mmCIF file of C-alpha atoms and ligand atoms in Angstrom:
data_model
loop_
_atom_site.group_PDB
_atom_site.id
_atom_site.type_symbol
_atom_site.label_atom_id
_atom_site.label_comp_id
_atom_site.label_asym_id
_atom_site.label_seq_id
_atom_site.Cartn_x
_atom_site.Cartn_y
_atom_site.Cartn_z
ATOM 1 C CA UNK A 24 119.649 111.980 88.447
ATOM 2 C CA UNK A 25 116.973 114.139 86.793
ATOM 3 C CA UNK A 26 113.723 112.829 87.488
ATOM 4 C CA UNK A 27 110.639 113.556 86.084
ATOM 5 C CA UNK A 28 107.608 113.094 88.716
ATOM 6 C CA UNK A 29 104.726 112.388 86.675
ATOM 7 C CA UNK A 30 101.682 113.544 89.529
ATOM 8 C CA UNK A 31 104.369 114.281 92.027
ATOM 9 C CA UNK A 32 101.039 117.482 93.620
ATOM 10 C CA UNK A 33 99.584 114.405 94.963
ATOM 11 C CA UNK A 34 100.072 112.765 98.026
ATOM 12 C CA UNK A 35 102.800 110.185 97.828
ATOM 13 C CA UNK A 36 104.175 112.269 95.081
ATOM 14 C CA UNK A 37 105.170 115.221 96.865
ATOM 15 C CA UNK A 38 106.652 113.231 99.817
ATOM 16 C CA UNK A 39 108.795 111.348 97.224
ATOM 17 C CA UNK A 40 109.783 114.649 95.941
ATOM 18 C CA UNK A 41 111.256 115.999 99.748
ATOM 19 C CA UNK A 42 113.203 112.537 99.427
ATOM 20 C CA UNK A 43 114.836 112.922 96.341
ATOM 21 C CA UNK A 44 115.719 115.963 96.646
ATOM 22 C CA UNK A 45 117.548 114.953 99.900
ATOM 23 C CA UNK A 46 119.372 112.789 98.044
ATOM 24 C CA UNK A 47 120.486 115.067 95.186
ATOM 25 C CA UNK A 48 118.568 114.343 92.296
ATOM 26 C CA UNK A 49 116.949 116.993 90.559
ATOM 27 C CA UNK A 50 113.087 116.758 89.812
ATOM 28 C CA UNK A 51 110.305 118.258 87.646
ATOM 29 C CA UNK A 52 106.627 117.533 88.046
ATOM 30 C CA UNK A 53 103.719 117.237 85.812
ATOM 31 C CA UNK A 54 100.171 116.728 86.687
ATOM 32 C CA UNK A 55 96.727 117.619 85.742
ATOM 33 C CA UNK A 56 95.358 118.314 89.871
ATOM 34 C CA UNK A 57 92.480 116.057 89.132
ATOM 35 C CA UNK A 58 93.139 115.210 93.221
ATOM 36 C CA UNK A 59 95.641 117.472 94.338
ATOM 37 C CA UNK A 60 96.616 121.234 94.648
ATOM 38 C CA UNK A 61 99.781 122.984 92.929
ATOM 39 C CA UNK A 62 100.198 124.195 96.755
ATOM 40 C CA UNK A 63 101.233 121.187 97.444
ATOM 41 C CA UNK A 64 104.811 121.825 95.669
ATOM 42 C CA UNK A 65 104.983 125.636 97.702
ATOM 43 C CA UNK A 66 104.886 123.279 100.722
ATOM 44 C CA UNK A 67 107.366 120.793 99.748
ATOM 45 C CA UNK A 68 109.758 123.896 98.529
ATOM 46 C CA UNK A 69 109.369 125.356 102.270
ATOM 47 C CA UNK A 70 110.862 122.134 103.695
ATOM 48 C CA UNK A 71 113.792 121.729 100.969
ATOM 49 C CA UNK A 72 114.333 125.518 100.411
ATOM 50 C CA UNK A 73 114.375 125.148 96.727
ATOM 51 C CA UNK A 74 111.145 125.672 94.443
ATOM 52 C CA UNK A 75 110.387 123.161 92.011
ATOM 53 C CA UNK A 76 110.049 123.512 88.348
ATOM 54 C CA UNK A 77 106.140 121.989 88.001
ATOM 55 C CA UNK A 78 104.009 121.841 84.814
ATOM 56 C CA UNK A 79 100.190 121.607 84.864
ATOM 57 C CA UNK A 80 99.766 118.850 82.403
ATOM 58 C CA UNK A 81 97.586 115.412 81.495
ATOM 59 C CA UNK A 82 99.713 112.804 80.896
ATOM 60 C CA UNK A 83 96.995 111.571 78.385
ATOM 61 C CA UNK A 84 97.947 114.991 76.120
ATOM 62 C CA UNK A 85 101.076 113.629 74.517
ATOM 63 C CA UNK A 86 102.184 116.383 72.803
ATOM 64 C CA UNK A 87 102.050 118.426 76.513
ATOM 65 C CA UNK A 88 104.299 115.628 77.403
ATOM 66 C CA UNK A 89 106.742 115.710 74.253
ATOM 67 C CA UNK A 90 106.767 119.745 75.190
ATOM 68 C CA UNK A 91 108.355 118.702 78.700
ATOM 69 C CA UNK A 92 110.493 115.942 77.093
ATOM 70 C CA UNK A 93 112.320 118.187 74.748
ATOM 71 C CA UNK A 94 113.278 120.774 77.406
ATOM 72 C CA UNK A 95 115.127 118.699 79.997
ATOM 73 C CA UNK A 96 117.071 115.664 79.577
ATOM 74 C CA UNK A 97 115.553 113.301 81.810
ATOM 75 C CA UNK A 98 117.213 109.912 83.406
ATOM 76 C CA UNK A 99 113.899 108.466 84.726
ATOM 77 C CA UNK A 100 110.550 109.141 85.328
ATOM 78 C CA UNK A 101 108.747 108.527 88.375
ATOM 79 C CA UNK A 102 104.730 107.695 87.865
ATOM 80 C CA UNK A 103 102.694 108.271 90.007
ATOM 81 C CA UNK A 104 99.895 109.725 87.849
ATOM 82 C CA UNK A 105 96.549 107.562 88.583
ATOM 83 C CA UNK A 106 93.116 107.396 90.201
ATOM 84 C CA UNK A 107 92.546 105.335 93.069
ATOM 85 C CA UNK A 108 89.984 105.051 94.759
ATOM 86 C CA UNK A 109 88.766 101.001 94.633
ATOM 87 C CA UNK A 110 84.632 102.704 95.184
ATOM 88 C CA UNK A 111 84.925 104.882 92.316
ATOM 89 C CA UNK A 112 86.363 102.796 89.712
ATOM 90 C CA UNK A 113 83.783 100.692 90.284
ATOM 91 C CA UNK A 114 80.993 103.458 89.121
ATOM 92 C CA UNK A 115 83.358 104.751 86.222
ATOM 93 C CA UNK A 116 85.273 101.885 85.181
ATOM 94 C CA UNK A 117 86.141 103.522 81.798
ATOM 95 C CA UNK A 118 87.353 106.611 83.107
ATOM 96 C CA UNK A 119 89.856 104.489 85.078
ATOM 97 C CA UNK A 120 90.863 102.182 82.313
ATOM 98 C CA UNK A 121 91.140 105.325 80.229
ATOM 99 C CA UNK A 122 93.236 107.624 83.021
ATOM 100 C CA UNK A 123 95.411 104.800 84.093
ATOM 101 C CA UNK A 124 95.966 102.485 81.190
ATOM 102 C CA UNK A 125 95.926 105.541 77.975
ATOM 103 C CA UNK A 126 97.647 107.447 80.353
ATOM 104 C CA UNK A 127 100.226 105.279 80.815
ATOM 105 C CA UNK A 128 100.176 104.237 77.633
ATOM 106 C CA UNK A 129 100.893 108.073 76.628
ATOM 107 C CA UNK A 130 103.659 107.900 79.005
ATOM 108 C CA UNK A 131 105.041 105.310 77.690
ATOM 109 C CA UNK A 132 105.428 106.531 74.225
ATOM 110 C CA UNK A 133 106.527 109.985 75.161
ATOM 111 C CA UNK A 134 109.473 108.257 77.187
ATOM 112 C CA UNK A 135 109.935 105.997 73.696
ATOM 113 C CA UNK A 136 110.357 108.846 71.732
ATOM 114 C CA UNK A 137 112.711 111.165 74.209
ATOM 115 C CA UNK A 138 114.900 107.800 74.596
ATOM 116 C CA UNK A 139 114.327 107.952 78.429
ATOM 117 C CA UNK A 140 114.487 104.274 79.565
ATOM 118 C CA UNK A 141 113.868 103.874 83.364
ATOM 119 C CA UNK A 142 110.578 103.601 84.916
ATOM 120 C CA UNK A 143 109.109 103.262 88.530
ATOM 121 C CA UNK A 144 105.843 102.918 89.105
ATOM 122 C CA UNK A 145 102.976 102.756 91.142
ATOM 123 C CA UNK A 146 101.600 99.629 91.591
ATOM 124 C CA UNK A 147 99.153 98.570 94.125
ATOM 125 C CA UNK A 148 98.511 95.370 96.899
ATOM 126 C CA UNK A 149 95.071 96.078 95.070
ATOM 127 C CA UNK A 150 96.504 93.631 92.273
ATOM 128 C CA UNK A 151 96.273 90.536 94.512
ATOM 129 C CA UNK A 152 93.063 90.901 95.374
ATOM 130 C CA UNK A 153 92.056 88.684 97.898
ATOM 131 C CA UNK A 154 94.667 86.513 98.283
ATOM 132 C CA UNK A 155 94.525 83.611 100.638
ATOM 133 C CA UNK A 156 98.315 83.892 101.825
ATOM 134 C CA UNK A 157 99.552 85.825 104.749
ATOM 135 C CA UNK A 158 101.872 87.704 104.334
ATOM 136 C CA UNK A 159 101.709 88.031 100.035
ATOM 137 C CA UNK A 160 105.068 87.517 98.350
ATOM 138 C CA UNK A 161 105.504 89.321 94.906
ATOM 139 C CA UNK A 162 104.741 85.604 93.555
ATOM 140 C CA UNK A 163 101.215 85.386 94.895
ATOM 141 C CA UNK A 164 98.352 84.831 92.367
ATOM 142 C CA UNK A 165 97.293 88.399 90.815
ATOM 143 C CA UNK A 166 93.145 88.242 90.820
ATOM 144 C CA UNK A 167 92.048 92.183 91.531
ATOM 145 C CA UNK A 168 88.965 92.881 92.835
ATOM 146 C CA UNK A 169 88.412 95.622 91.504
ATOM 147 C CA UNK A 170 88.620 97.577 88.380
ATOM 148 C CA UNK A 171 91.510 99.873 90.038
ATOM 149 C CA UNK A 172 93.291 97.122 90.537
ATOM 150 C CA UNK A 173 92.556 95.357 86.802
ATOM 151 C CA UNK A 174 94.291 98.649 85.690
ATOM 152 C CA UNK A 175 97.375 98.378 87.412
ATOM 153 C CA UNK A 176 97.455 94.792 86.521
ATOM 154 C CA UNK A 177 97.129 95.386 83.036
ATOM 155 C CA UNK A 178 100.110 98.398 83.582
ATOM 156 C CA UNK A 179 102.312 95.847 85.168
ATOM 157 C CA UNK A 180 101.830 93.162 82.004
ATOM 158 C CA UNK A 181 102.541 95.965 79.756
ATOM 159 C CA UNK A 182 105.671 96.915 81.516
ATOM 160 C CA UNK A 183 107.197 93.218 82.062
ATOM 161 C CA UNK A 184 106.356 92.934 78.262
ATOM 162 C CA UNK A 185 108.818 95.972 77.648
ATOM 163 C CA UNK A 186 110.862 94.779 79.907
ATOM 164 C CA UNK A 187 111.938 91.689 78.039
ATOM 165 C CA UNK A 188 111.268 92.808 74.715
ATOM 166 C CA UNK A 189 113.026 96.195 74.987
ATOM 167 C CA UNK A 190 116.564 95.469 76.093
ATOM 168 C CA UNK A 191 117.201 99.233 77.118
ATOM 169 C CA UNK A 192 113.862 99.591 78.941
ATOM 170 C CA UNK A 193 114.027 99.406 82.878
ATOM 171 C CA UNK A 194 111.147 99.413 85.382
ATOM 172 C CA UNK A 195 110.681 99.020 89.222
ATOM 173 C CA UNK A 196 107.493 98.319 89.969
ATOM 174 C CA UNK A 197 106.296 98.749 93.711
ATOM 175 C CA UNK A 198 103.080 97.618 94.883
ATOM 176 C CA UNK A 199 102.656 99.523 97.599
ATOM 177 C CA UNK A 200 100.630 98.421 100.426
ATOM 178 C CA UNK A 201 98.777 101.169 102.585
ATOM 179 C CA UNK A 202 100.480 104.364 102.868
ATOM 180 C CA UNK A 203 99.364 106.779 105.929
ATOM 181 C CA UNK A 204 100.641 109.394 107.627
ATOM 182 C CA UNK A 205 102.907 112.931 106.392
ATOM 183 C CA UNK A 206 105.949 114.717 106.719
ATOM 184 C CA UNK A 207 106.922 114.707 110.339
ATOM 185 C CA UNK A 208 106.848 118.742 109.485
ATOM 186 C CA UNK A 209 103.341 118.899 109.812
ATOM 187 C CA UNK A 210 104.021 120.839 106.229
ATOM 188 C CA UNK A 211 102.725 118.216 103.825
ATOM 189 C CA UNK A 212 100.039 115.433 104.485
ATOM 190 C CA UNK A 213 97.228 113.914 102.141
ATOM 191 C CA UNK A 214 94.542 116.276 101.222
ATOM 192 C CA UNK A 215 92.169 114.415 98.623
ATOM 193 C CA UNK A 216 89.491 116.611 96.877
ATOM 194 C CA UNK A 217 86.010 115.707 98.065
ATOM 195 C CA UNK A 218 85.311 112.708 100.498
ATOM 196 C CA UNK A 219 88.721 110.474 101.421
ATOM 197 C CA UNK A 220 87.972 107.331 100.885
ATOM 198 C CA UNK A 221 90.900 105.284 102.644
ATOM 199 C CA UNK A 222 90.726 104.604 106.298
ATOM 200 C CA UNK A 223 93.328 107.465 107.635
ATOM 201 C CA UNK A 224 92.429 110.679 105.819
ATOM 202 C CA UNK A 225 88.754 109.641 107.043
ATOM 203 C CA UNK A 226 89.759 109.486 110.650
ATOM 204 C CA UNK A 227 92.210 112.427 110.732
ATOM 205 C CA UNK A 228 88.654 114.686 109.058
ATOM 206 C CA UNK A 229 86.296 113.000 111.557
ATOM 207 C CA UNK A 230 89.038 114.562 114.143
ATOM 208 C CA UNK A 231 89.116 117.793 112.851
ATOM 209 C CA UNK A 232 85.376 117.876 112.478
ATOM 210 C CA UNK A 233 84.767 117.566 108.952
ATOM 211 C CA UNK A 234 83.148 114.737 109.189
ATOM 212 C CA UNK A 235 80.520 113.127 112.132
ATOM 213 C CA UNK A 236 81.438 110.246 112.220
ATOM 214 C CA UNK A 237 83.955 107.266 110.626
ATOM 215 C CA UNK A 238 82.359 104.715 108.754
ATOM 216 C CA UNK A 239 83.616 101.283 109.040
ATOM 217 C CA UNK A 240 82.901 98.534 106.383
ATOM 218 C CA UNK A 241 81.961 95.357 107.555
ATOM 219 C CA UNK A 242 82.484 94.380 111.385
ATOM 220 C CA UNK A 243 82.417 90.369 110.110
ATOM 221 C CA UNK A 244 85.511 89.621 108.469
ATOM 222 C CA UNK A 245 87.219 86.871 109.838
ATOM 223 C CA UNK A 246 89.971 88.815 111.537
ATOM 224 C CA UNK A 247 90.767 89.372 115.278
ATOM 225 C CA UNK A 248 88.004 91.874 115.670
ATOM 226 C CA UNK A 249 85.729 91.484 112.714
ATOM 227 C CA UNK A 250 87.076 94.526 110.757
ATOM 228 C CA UNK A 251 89.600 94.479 107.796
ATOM 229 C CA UNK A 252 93.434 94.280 108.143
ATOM 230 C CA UNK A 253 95.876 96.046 106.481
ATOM 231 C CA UNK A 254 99.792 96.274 106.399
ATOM 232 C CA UNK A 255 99.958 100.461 107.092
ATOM 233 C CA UNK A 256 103.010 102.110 105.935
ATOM 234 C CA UNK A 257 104.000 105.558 106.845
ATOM 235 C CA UNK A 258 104.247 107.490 103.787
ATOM 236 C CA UNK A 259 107.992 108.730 104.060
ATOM 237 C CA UNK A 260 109.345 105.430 104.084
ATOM 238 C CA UNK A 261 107.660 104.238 101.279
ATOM 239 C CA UNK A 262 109.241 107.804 99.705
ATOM 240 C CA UNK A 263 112.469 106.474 101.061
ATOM 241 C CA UNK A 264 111.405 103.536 98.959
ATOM 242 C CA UNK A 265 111.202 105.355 95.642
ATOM 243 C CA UNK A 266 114.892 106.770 96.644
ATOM 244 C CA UNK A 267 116.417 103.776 97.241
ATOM 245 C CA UNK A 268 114.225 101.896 93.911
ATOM 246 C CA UNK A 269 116.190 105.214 91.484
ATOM 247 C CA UNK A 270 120.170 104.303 93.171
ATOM 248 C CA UNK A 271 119.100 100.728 92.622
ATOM 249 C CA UNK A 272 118.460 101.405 88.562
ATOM 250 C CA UNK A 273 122.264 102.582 88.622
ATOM 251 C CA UNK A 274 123.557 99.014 90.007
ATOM 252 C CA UNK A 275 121.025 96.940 88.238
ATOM 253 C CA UNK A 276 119.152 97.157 84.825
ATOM 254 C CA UNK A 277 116.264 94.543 85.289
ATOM 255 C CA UNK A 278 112.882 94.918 85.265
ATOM 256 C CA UNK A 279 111.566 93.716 88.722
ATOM 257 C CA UNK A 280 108.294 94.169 90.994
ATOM 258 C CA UNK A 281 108.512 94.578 94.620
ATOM 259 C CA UNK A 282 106.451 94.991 97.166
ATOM 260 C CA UNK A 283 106.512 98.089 99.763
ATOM 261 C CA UNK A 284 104.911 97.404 103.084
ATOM 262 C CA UNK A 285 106.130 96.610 106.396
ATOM 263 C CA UNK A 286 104.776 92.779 106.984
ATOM 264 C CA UNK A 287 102.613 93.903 110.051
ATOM 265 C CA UNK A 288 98.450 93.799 109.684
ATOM 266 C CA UNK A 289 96.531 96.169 111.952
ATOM 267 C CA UNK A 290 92.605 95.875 111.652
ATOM 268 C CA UNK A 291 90.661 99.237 111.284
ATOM 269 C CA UNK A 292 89.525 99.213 114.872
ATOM 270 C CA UNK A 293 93.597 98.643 115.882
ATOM 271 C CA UNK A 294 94.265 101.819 113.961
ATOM 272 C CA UNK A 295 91.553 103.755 115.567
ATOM 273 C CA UNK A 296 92.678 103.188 118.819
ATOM 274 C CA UNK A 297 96.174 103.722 118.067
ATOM 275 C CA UNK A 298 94.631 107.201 116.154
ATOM 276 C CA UNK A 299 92.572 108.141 119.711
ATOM 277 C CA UNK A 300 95.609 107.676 121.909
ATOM 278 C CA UNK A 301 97.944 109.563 119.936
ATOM 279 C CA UNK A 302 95.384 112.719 119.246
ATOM 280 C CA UNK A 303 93.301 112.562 122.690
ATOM 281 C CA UNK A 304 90.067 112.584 120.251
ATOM 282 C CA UNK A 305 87.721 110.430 120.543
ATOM 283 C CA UNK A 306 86.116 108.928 117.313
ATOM 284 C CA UNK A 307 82.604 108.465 116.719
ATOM 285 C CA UNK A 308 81.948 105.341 114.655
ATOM 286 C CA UNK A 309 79.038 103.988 112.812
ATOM 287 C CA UNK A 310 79.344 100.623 111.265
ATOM 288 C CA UNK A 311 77.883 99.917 107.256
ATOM 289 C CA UNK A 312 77.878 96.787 104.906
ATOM 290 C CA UNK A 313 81.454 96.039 103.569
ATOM 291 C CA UNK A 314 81.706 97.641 100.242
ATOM 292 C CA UNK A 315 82.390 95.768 96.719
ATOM 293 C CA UNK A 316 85.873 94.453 96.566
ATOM 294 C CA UNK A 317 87.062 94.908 99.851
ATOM 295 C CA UNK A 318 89.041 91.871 101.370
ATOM 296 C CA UNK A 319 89.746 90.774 104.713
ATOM 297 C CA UNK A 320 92.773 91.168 104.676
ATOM 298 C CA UNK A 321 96.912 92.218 103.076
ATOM 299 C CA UNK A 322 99.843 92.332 104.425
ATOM 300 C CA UNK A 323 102.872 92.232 102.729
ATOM 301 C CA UNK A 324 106.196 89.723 102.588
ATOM 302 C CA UNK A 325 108.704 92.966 102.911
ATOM 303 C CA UNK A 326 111.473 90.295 102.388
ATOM 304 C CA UNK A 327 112.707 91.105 98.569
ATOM 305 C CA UNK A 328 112.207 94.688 98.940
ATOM 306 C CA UNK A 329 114.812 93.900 101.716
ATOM 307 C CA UNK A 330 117.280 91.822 99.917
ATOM 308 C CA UNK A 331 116.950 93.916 96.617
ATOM 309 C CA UNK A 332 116.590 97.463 97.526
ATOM 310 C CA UNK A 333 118.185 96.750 100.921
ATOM 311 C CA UNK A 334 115.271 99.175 101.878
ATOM 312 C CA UNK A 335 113.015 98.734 104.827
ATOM 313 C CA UNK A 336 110.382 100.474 107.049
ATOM 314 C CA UNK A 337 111.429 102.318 109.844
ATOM 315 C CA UNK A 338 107.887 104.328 111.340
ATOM 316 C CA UNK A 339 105.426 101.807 113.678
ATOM 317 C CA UNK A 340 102.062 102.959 113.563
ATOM 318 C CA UNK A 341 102.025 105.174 116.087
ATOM 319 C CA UNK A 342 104.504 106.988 114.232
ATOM 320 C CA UNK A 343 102.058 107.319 111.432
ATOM 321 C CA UNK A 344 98.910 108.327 113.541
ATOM 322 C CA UNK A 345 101.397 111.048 114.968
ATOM 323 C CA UNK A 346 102.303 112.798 111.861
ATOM 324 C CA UNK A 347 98.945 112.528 110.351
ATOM 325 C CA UNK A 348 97.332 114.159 113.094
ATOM 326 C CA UNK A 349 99.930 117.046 113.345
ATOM 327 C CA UNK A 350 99.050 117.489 109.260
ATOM 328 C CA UNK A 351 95.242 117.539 109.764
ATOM 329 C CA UNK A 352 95.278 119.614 113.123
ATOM 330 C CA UNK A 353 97.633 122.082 111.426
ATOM 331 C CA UNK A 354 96.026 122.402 108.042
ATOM 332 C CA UNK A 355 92.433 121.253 108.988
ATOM 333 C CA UNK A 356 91.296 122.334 105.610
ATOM 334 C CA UNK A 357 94.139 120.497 103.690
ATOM 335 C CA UNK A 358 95.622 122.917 101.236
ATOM 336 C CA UNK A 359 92.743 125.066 100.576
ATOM 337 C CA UNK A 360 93.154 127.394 103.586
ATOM 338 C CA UNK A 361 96.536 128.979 103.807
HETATM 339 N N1 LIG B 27 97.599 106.203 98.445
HETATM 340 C C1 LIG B 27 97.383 104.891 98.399
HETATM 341 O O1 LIG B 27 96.732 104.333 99.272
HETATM 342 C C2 LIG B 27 97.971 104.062 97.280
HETATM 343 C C3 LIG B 27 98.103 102.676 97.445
HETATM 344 C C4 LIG B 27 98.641 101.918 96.411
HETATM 345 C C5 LIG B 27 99.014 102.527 95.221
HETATM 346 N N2 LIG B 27 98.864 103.871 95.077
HETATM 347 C C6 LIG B 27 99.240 104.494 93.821
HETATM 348 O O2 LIG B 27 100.225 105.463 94.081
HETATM 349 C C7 LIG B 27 100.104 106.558 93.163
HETATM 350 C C8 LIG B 27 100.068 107.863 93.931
HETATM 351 O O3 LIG B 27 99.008 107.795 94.863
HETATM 352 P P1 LIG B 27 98.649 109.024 95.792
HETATM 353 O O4 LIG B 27 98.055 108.467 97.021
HETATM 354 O O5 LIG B 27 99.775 109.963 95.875
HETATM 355 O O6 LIG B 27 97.461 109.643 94.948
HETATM 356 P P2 LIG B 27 97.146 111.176 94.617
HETATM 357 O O7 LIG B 27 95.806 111.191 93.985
HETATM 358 O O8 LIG B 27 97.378 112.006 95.812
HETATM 359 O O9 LIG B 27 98.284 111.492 93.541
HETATM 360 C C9 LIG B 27 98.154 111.176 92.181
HETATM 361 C C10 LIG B 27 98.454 112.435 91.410
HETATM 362 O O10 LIG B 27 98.353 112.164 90.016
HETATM 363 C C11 LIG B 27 97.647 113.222 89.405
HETATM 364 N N3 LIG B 27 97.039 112.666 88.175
HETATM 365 C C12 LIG B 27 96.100 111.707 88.075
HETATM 366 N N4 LIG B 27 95.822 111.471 86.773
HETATM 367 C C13 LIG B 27 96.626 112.287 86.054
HETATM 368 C C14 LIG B 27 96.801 112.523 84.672
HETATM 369 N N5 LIG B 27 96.071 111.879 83.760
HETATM 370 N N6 LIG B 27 97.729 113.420 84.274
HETATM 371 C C15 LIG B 27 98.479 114.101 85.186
HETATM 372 N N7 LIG B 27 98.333 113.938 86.520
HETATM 373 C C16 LIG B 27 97.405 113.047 86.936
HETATM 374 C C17 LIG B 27 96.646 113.691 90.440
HETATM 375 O O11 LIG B 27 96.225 115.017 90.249
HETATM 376 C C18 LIG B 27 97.474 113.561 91.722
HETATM 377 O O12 LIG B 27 98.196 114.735 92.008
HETATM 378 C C19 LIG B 27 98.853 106.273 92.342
HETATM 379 O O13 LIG B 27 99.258 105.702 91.130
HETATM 380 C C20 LIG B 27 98.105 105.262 93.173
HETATM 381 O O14 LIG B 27 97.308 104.402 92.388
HETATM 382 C C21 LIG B 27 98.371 104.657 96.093
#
């Protein structure tokens, strides 16, 4: 298929890009860099061999988007385009709201008006918020806890709602859970701009000593050590994921949501250690107040992503520690400094 990858510079993005390409499809990206670097694509294009056609564009700028539409005939578009960080949609809720609902929204209708019909996007765990079942089936309760995950909630409803209204409209969504690691080429890897603020990225800086120390929020959740849990997936499975999610549209033309984790919880001081072994550093940790919206704990029920997608996770977390740290030790400085 010909896919457009709408923020395929970022991080999941450009691993989902190595995977489809793998597979055959051909892909074009757009994307504004708001967290990412058009490097990002020279990497990927050293590990395929092929470069790859990518636009810098908003997906809020609709006639940018038409611009792209009218020059390739696209089968599906992957989305990717968001913000995400849980902290900082909680200082600029609006700017959220307006990058990840209007921008989706902008999407949409650009995808209306080229008569592309299939859809994956990126959902989030964040849309369950704290839920109080272990591991969370797609059937859970939806109650965000924060405003990055209203937005994705309010991106699903508007999806199932074209979904059954639009009979030639077709969306996967995937709610992924926590994606880690890179490319086991040490040639791609996460590289946000300014201060990461998920749990990995953090502790692969700290290693390479951008950082003094890792903080940890909240030591008194009621989990096996007092720090949060979370169901850690290594980033190219969850690409393999997005693969598997595109052959599925072919055999099956509902709209569905499914989740994308691997059904096993580690707590932050779990992946620490797991981090320390693997890299031989030792991490210096200083413990603050949990932070607004954080919950104790999400893991996921990888059952239908099983049965549906016959797709599952391969990588154990030592897996993911291991490629991260080859990233980070290799490009210390992310993108910036090669
Ligand atoms: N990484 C995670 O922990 C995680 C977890 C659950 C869901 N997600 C979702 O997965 C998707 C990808 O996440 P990621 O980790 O690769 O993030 P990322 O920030 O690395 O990638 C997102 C990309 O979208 C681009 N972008 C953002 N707004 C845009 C806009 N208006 N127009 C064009 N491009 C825009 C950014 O520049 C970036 O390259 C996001 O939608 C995110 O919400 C991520």
């Amino acid at each position: 298929m010909k896919v457009l990858v709408c923020g395929g510079s970022g991080y999941i993005g450009s691993h989902t890009i190595v995977e489809l390409l793998a597979k055959g499809h051909e892909v074009v990206v757009v994307d504004n860099h708001v967290n990412s670097s058009p490097q990002s694509l020279k990497h990927v294009a050293r590990i395929v061999g092929v470069d790859i056609e990518a636009i810098h564009c908003d997906i809020r700028d609709p006639s940018a988007l038409d611009a792209v539409f009218s020059r390739h005939n696209f089968d599906a578009v992957i989305h990717f385009a968001s913000l995400k960080s849980h902290t900082e949609s909680w200082r600029q809720p609006l700017l959220y709201y307006e990058n990840n609902v209007t921008g989706t929204i902008s999407l949409l209708q650009a995808m209306f008006r080229a008569k592309v019909s299939r859809l994956i996007f990126s959902s989030s765990a964040a849309v369950y918020g704290s839920s109080d079942v272990t591991p969370i089936p797609e059937s859970a309760a939806l109650c965000p806890s924060s405003p990055y995950g209203r937005t994705k909630l309010v991106v699903e409803n508007m999806i199932q709602e074209l979904g059954a209204t639009h009979l030639d409209f077709q969306a996967t969504v995937l709610r992924y859970f926590n994606p880690v690691g890179a490319h086991p080429s040490g040639l791609i890897g996460e590289d946000p701009i300014g201060a990461p603020s998920n749990l990995m990225p953090y502790l692969c800086q700290v290693a390479a000593g951008r950082f003094p120390f890792l903080p940890i929020y909240g030591d008194d959740y009621p989990t096996h050590d007092g720090t949060a849990v979370r169901d850690y997936i290594h980033v190219v499975d969850l690409a393999r994921a997005h693969a598997r999610a595109l052959e599925y549209m072919r055999e099956c033309d509902e709209t569905f949501v499914v989740n994308v984790g691997t059904g096993c919880g580690y707590s932050v001081l779990d992946v620490v250690a797991a981090f320390e072994s693997v890299s031989g550093c030792q991490i210096p940790l200083s413990y603050m107040p949990r932070r607004a919206g954080d919950i104790a704990k999400s893991v996921a029920s990888p059952i239908s992503a099983r049965q549906r997608l016959r797709w599952e996770a391969e990588y154990d977390l030592h897996k993911m520690c291991e490629d991260a740290w080859r990233w980070q030790s290799t490009y210390p400085h992310g993108y910036r400094m090669n």
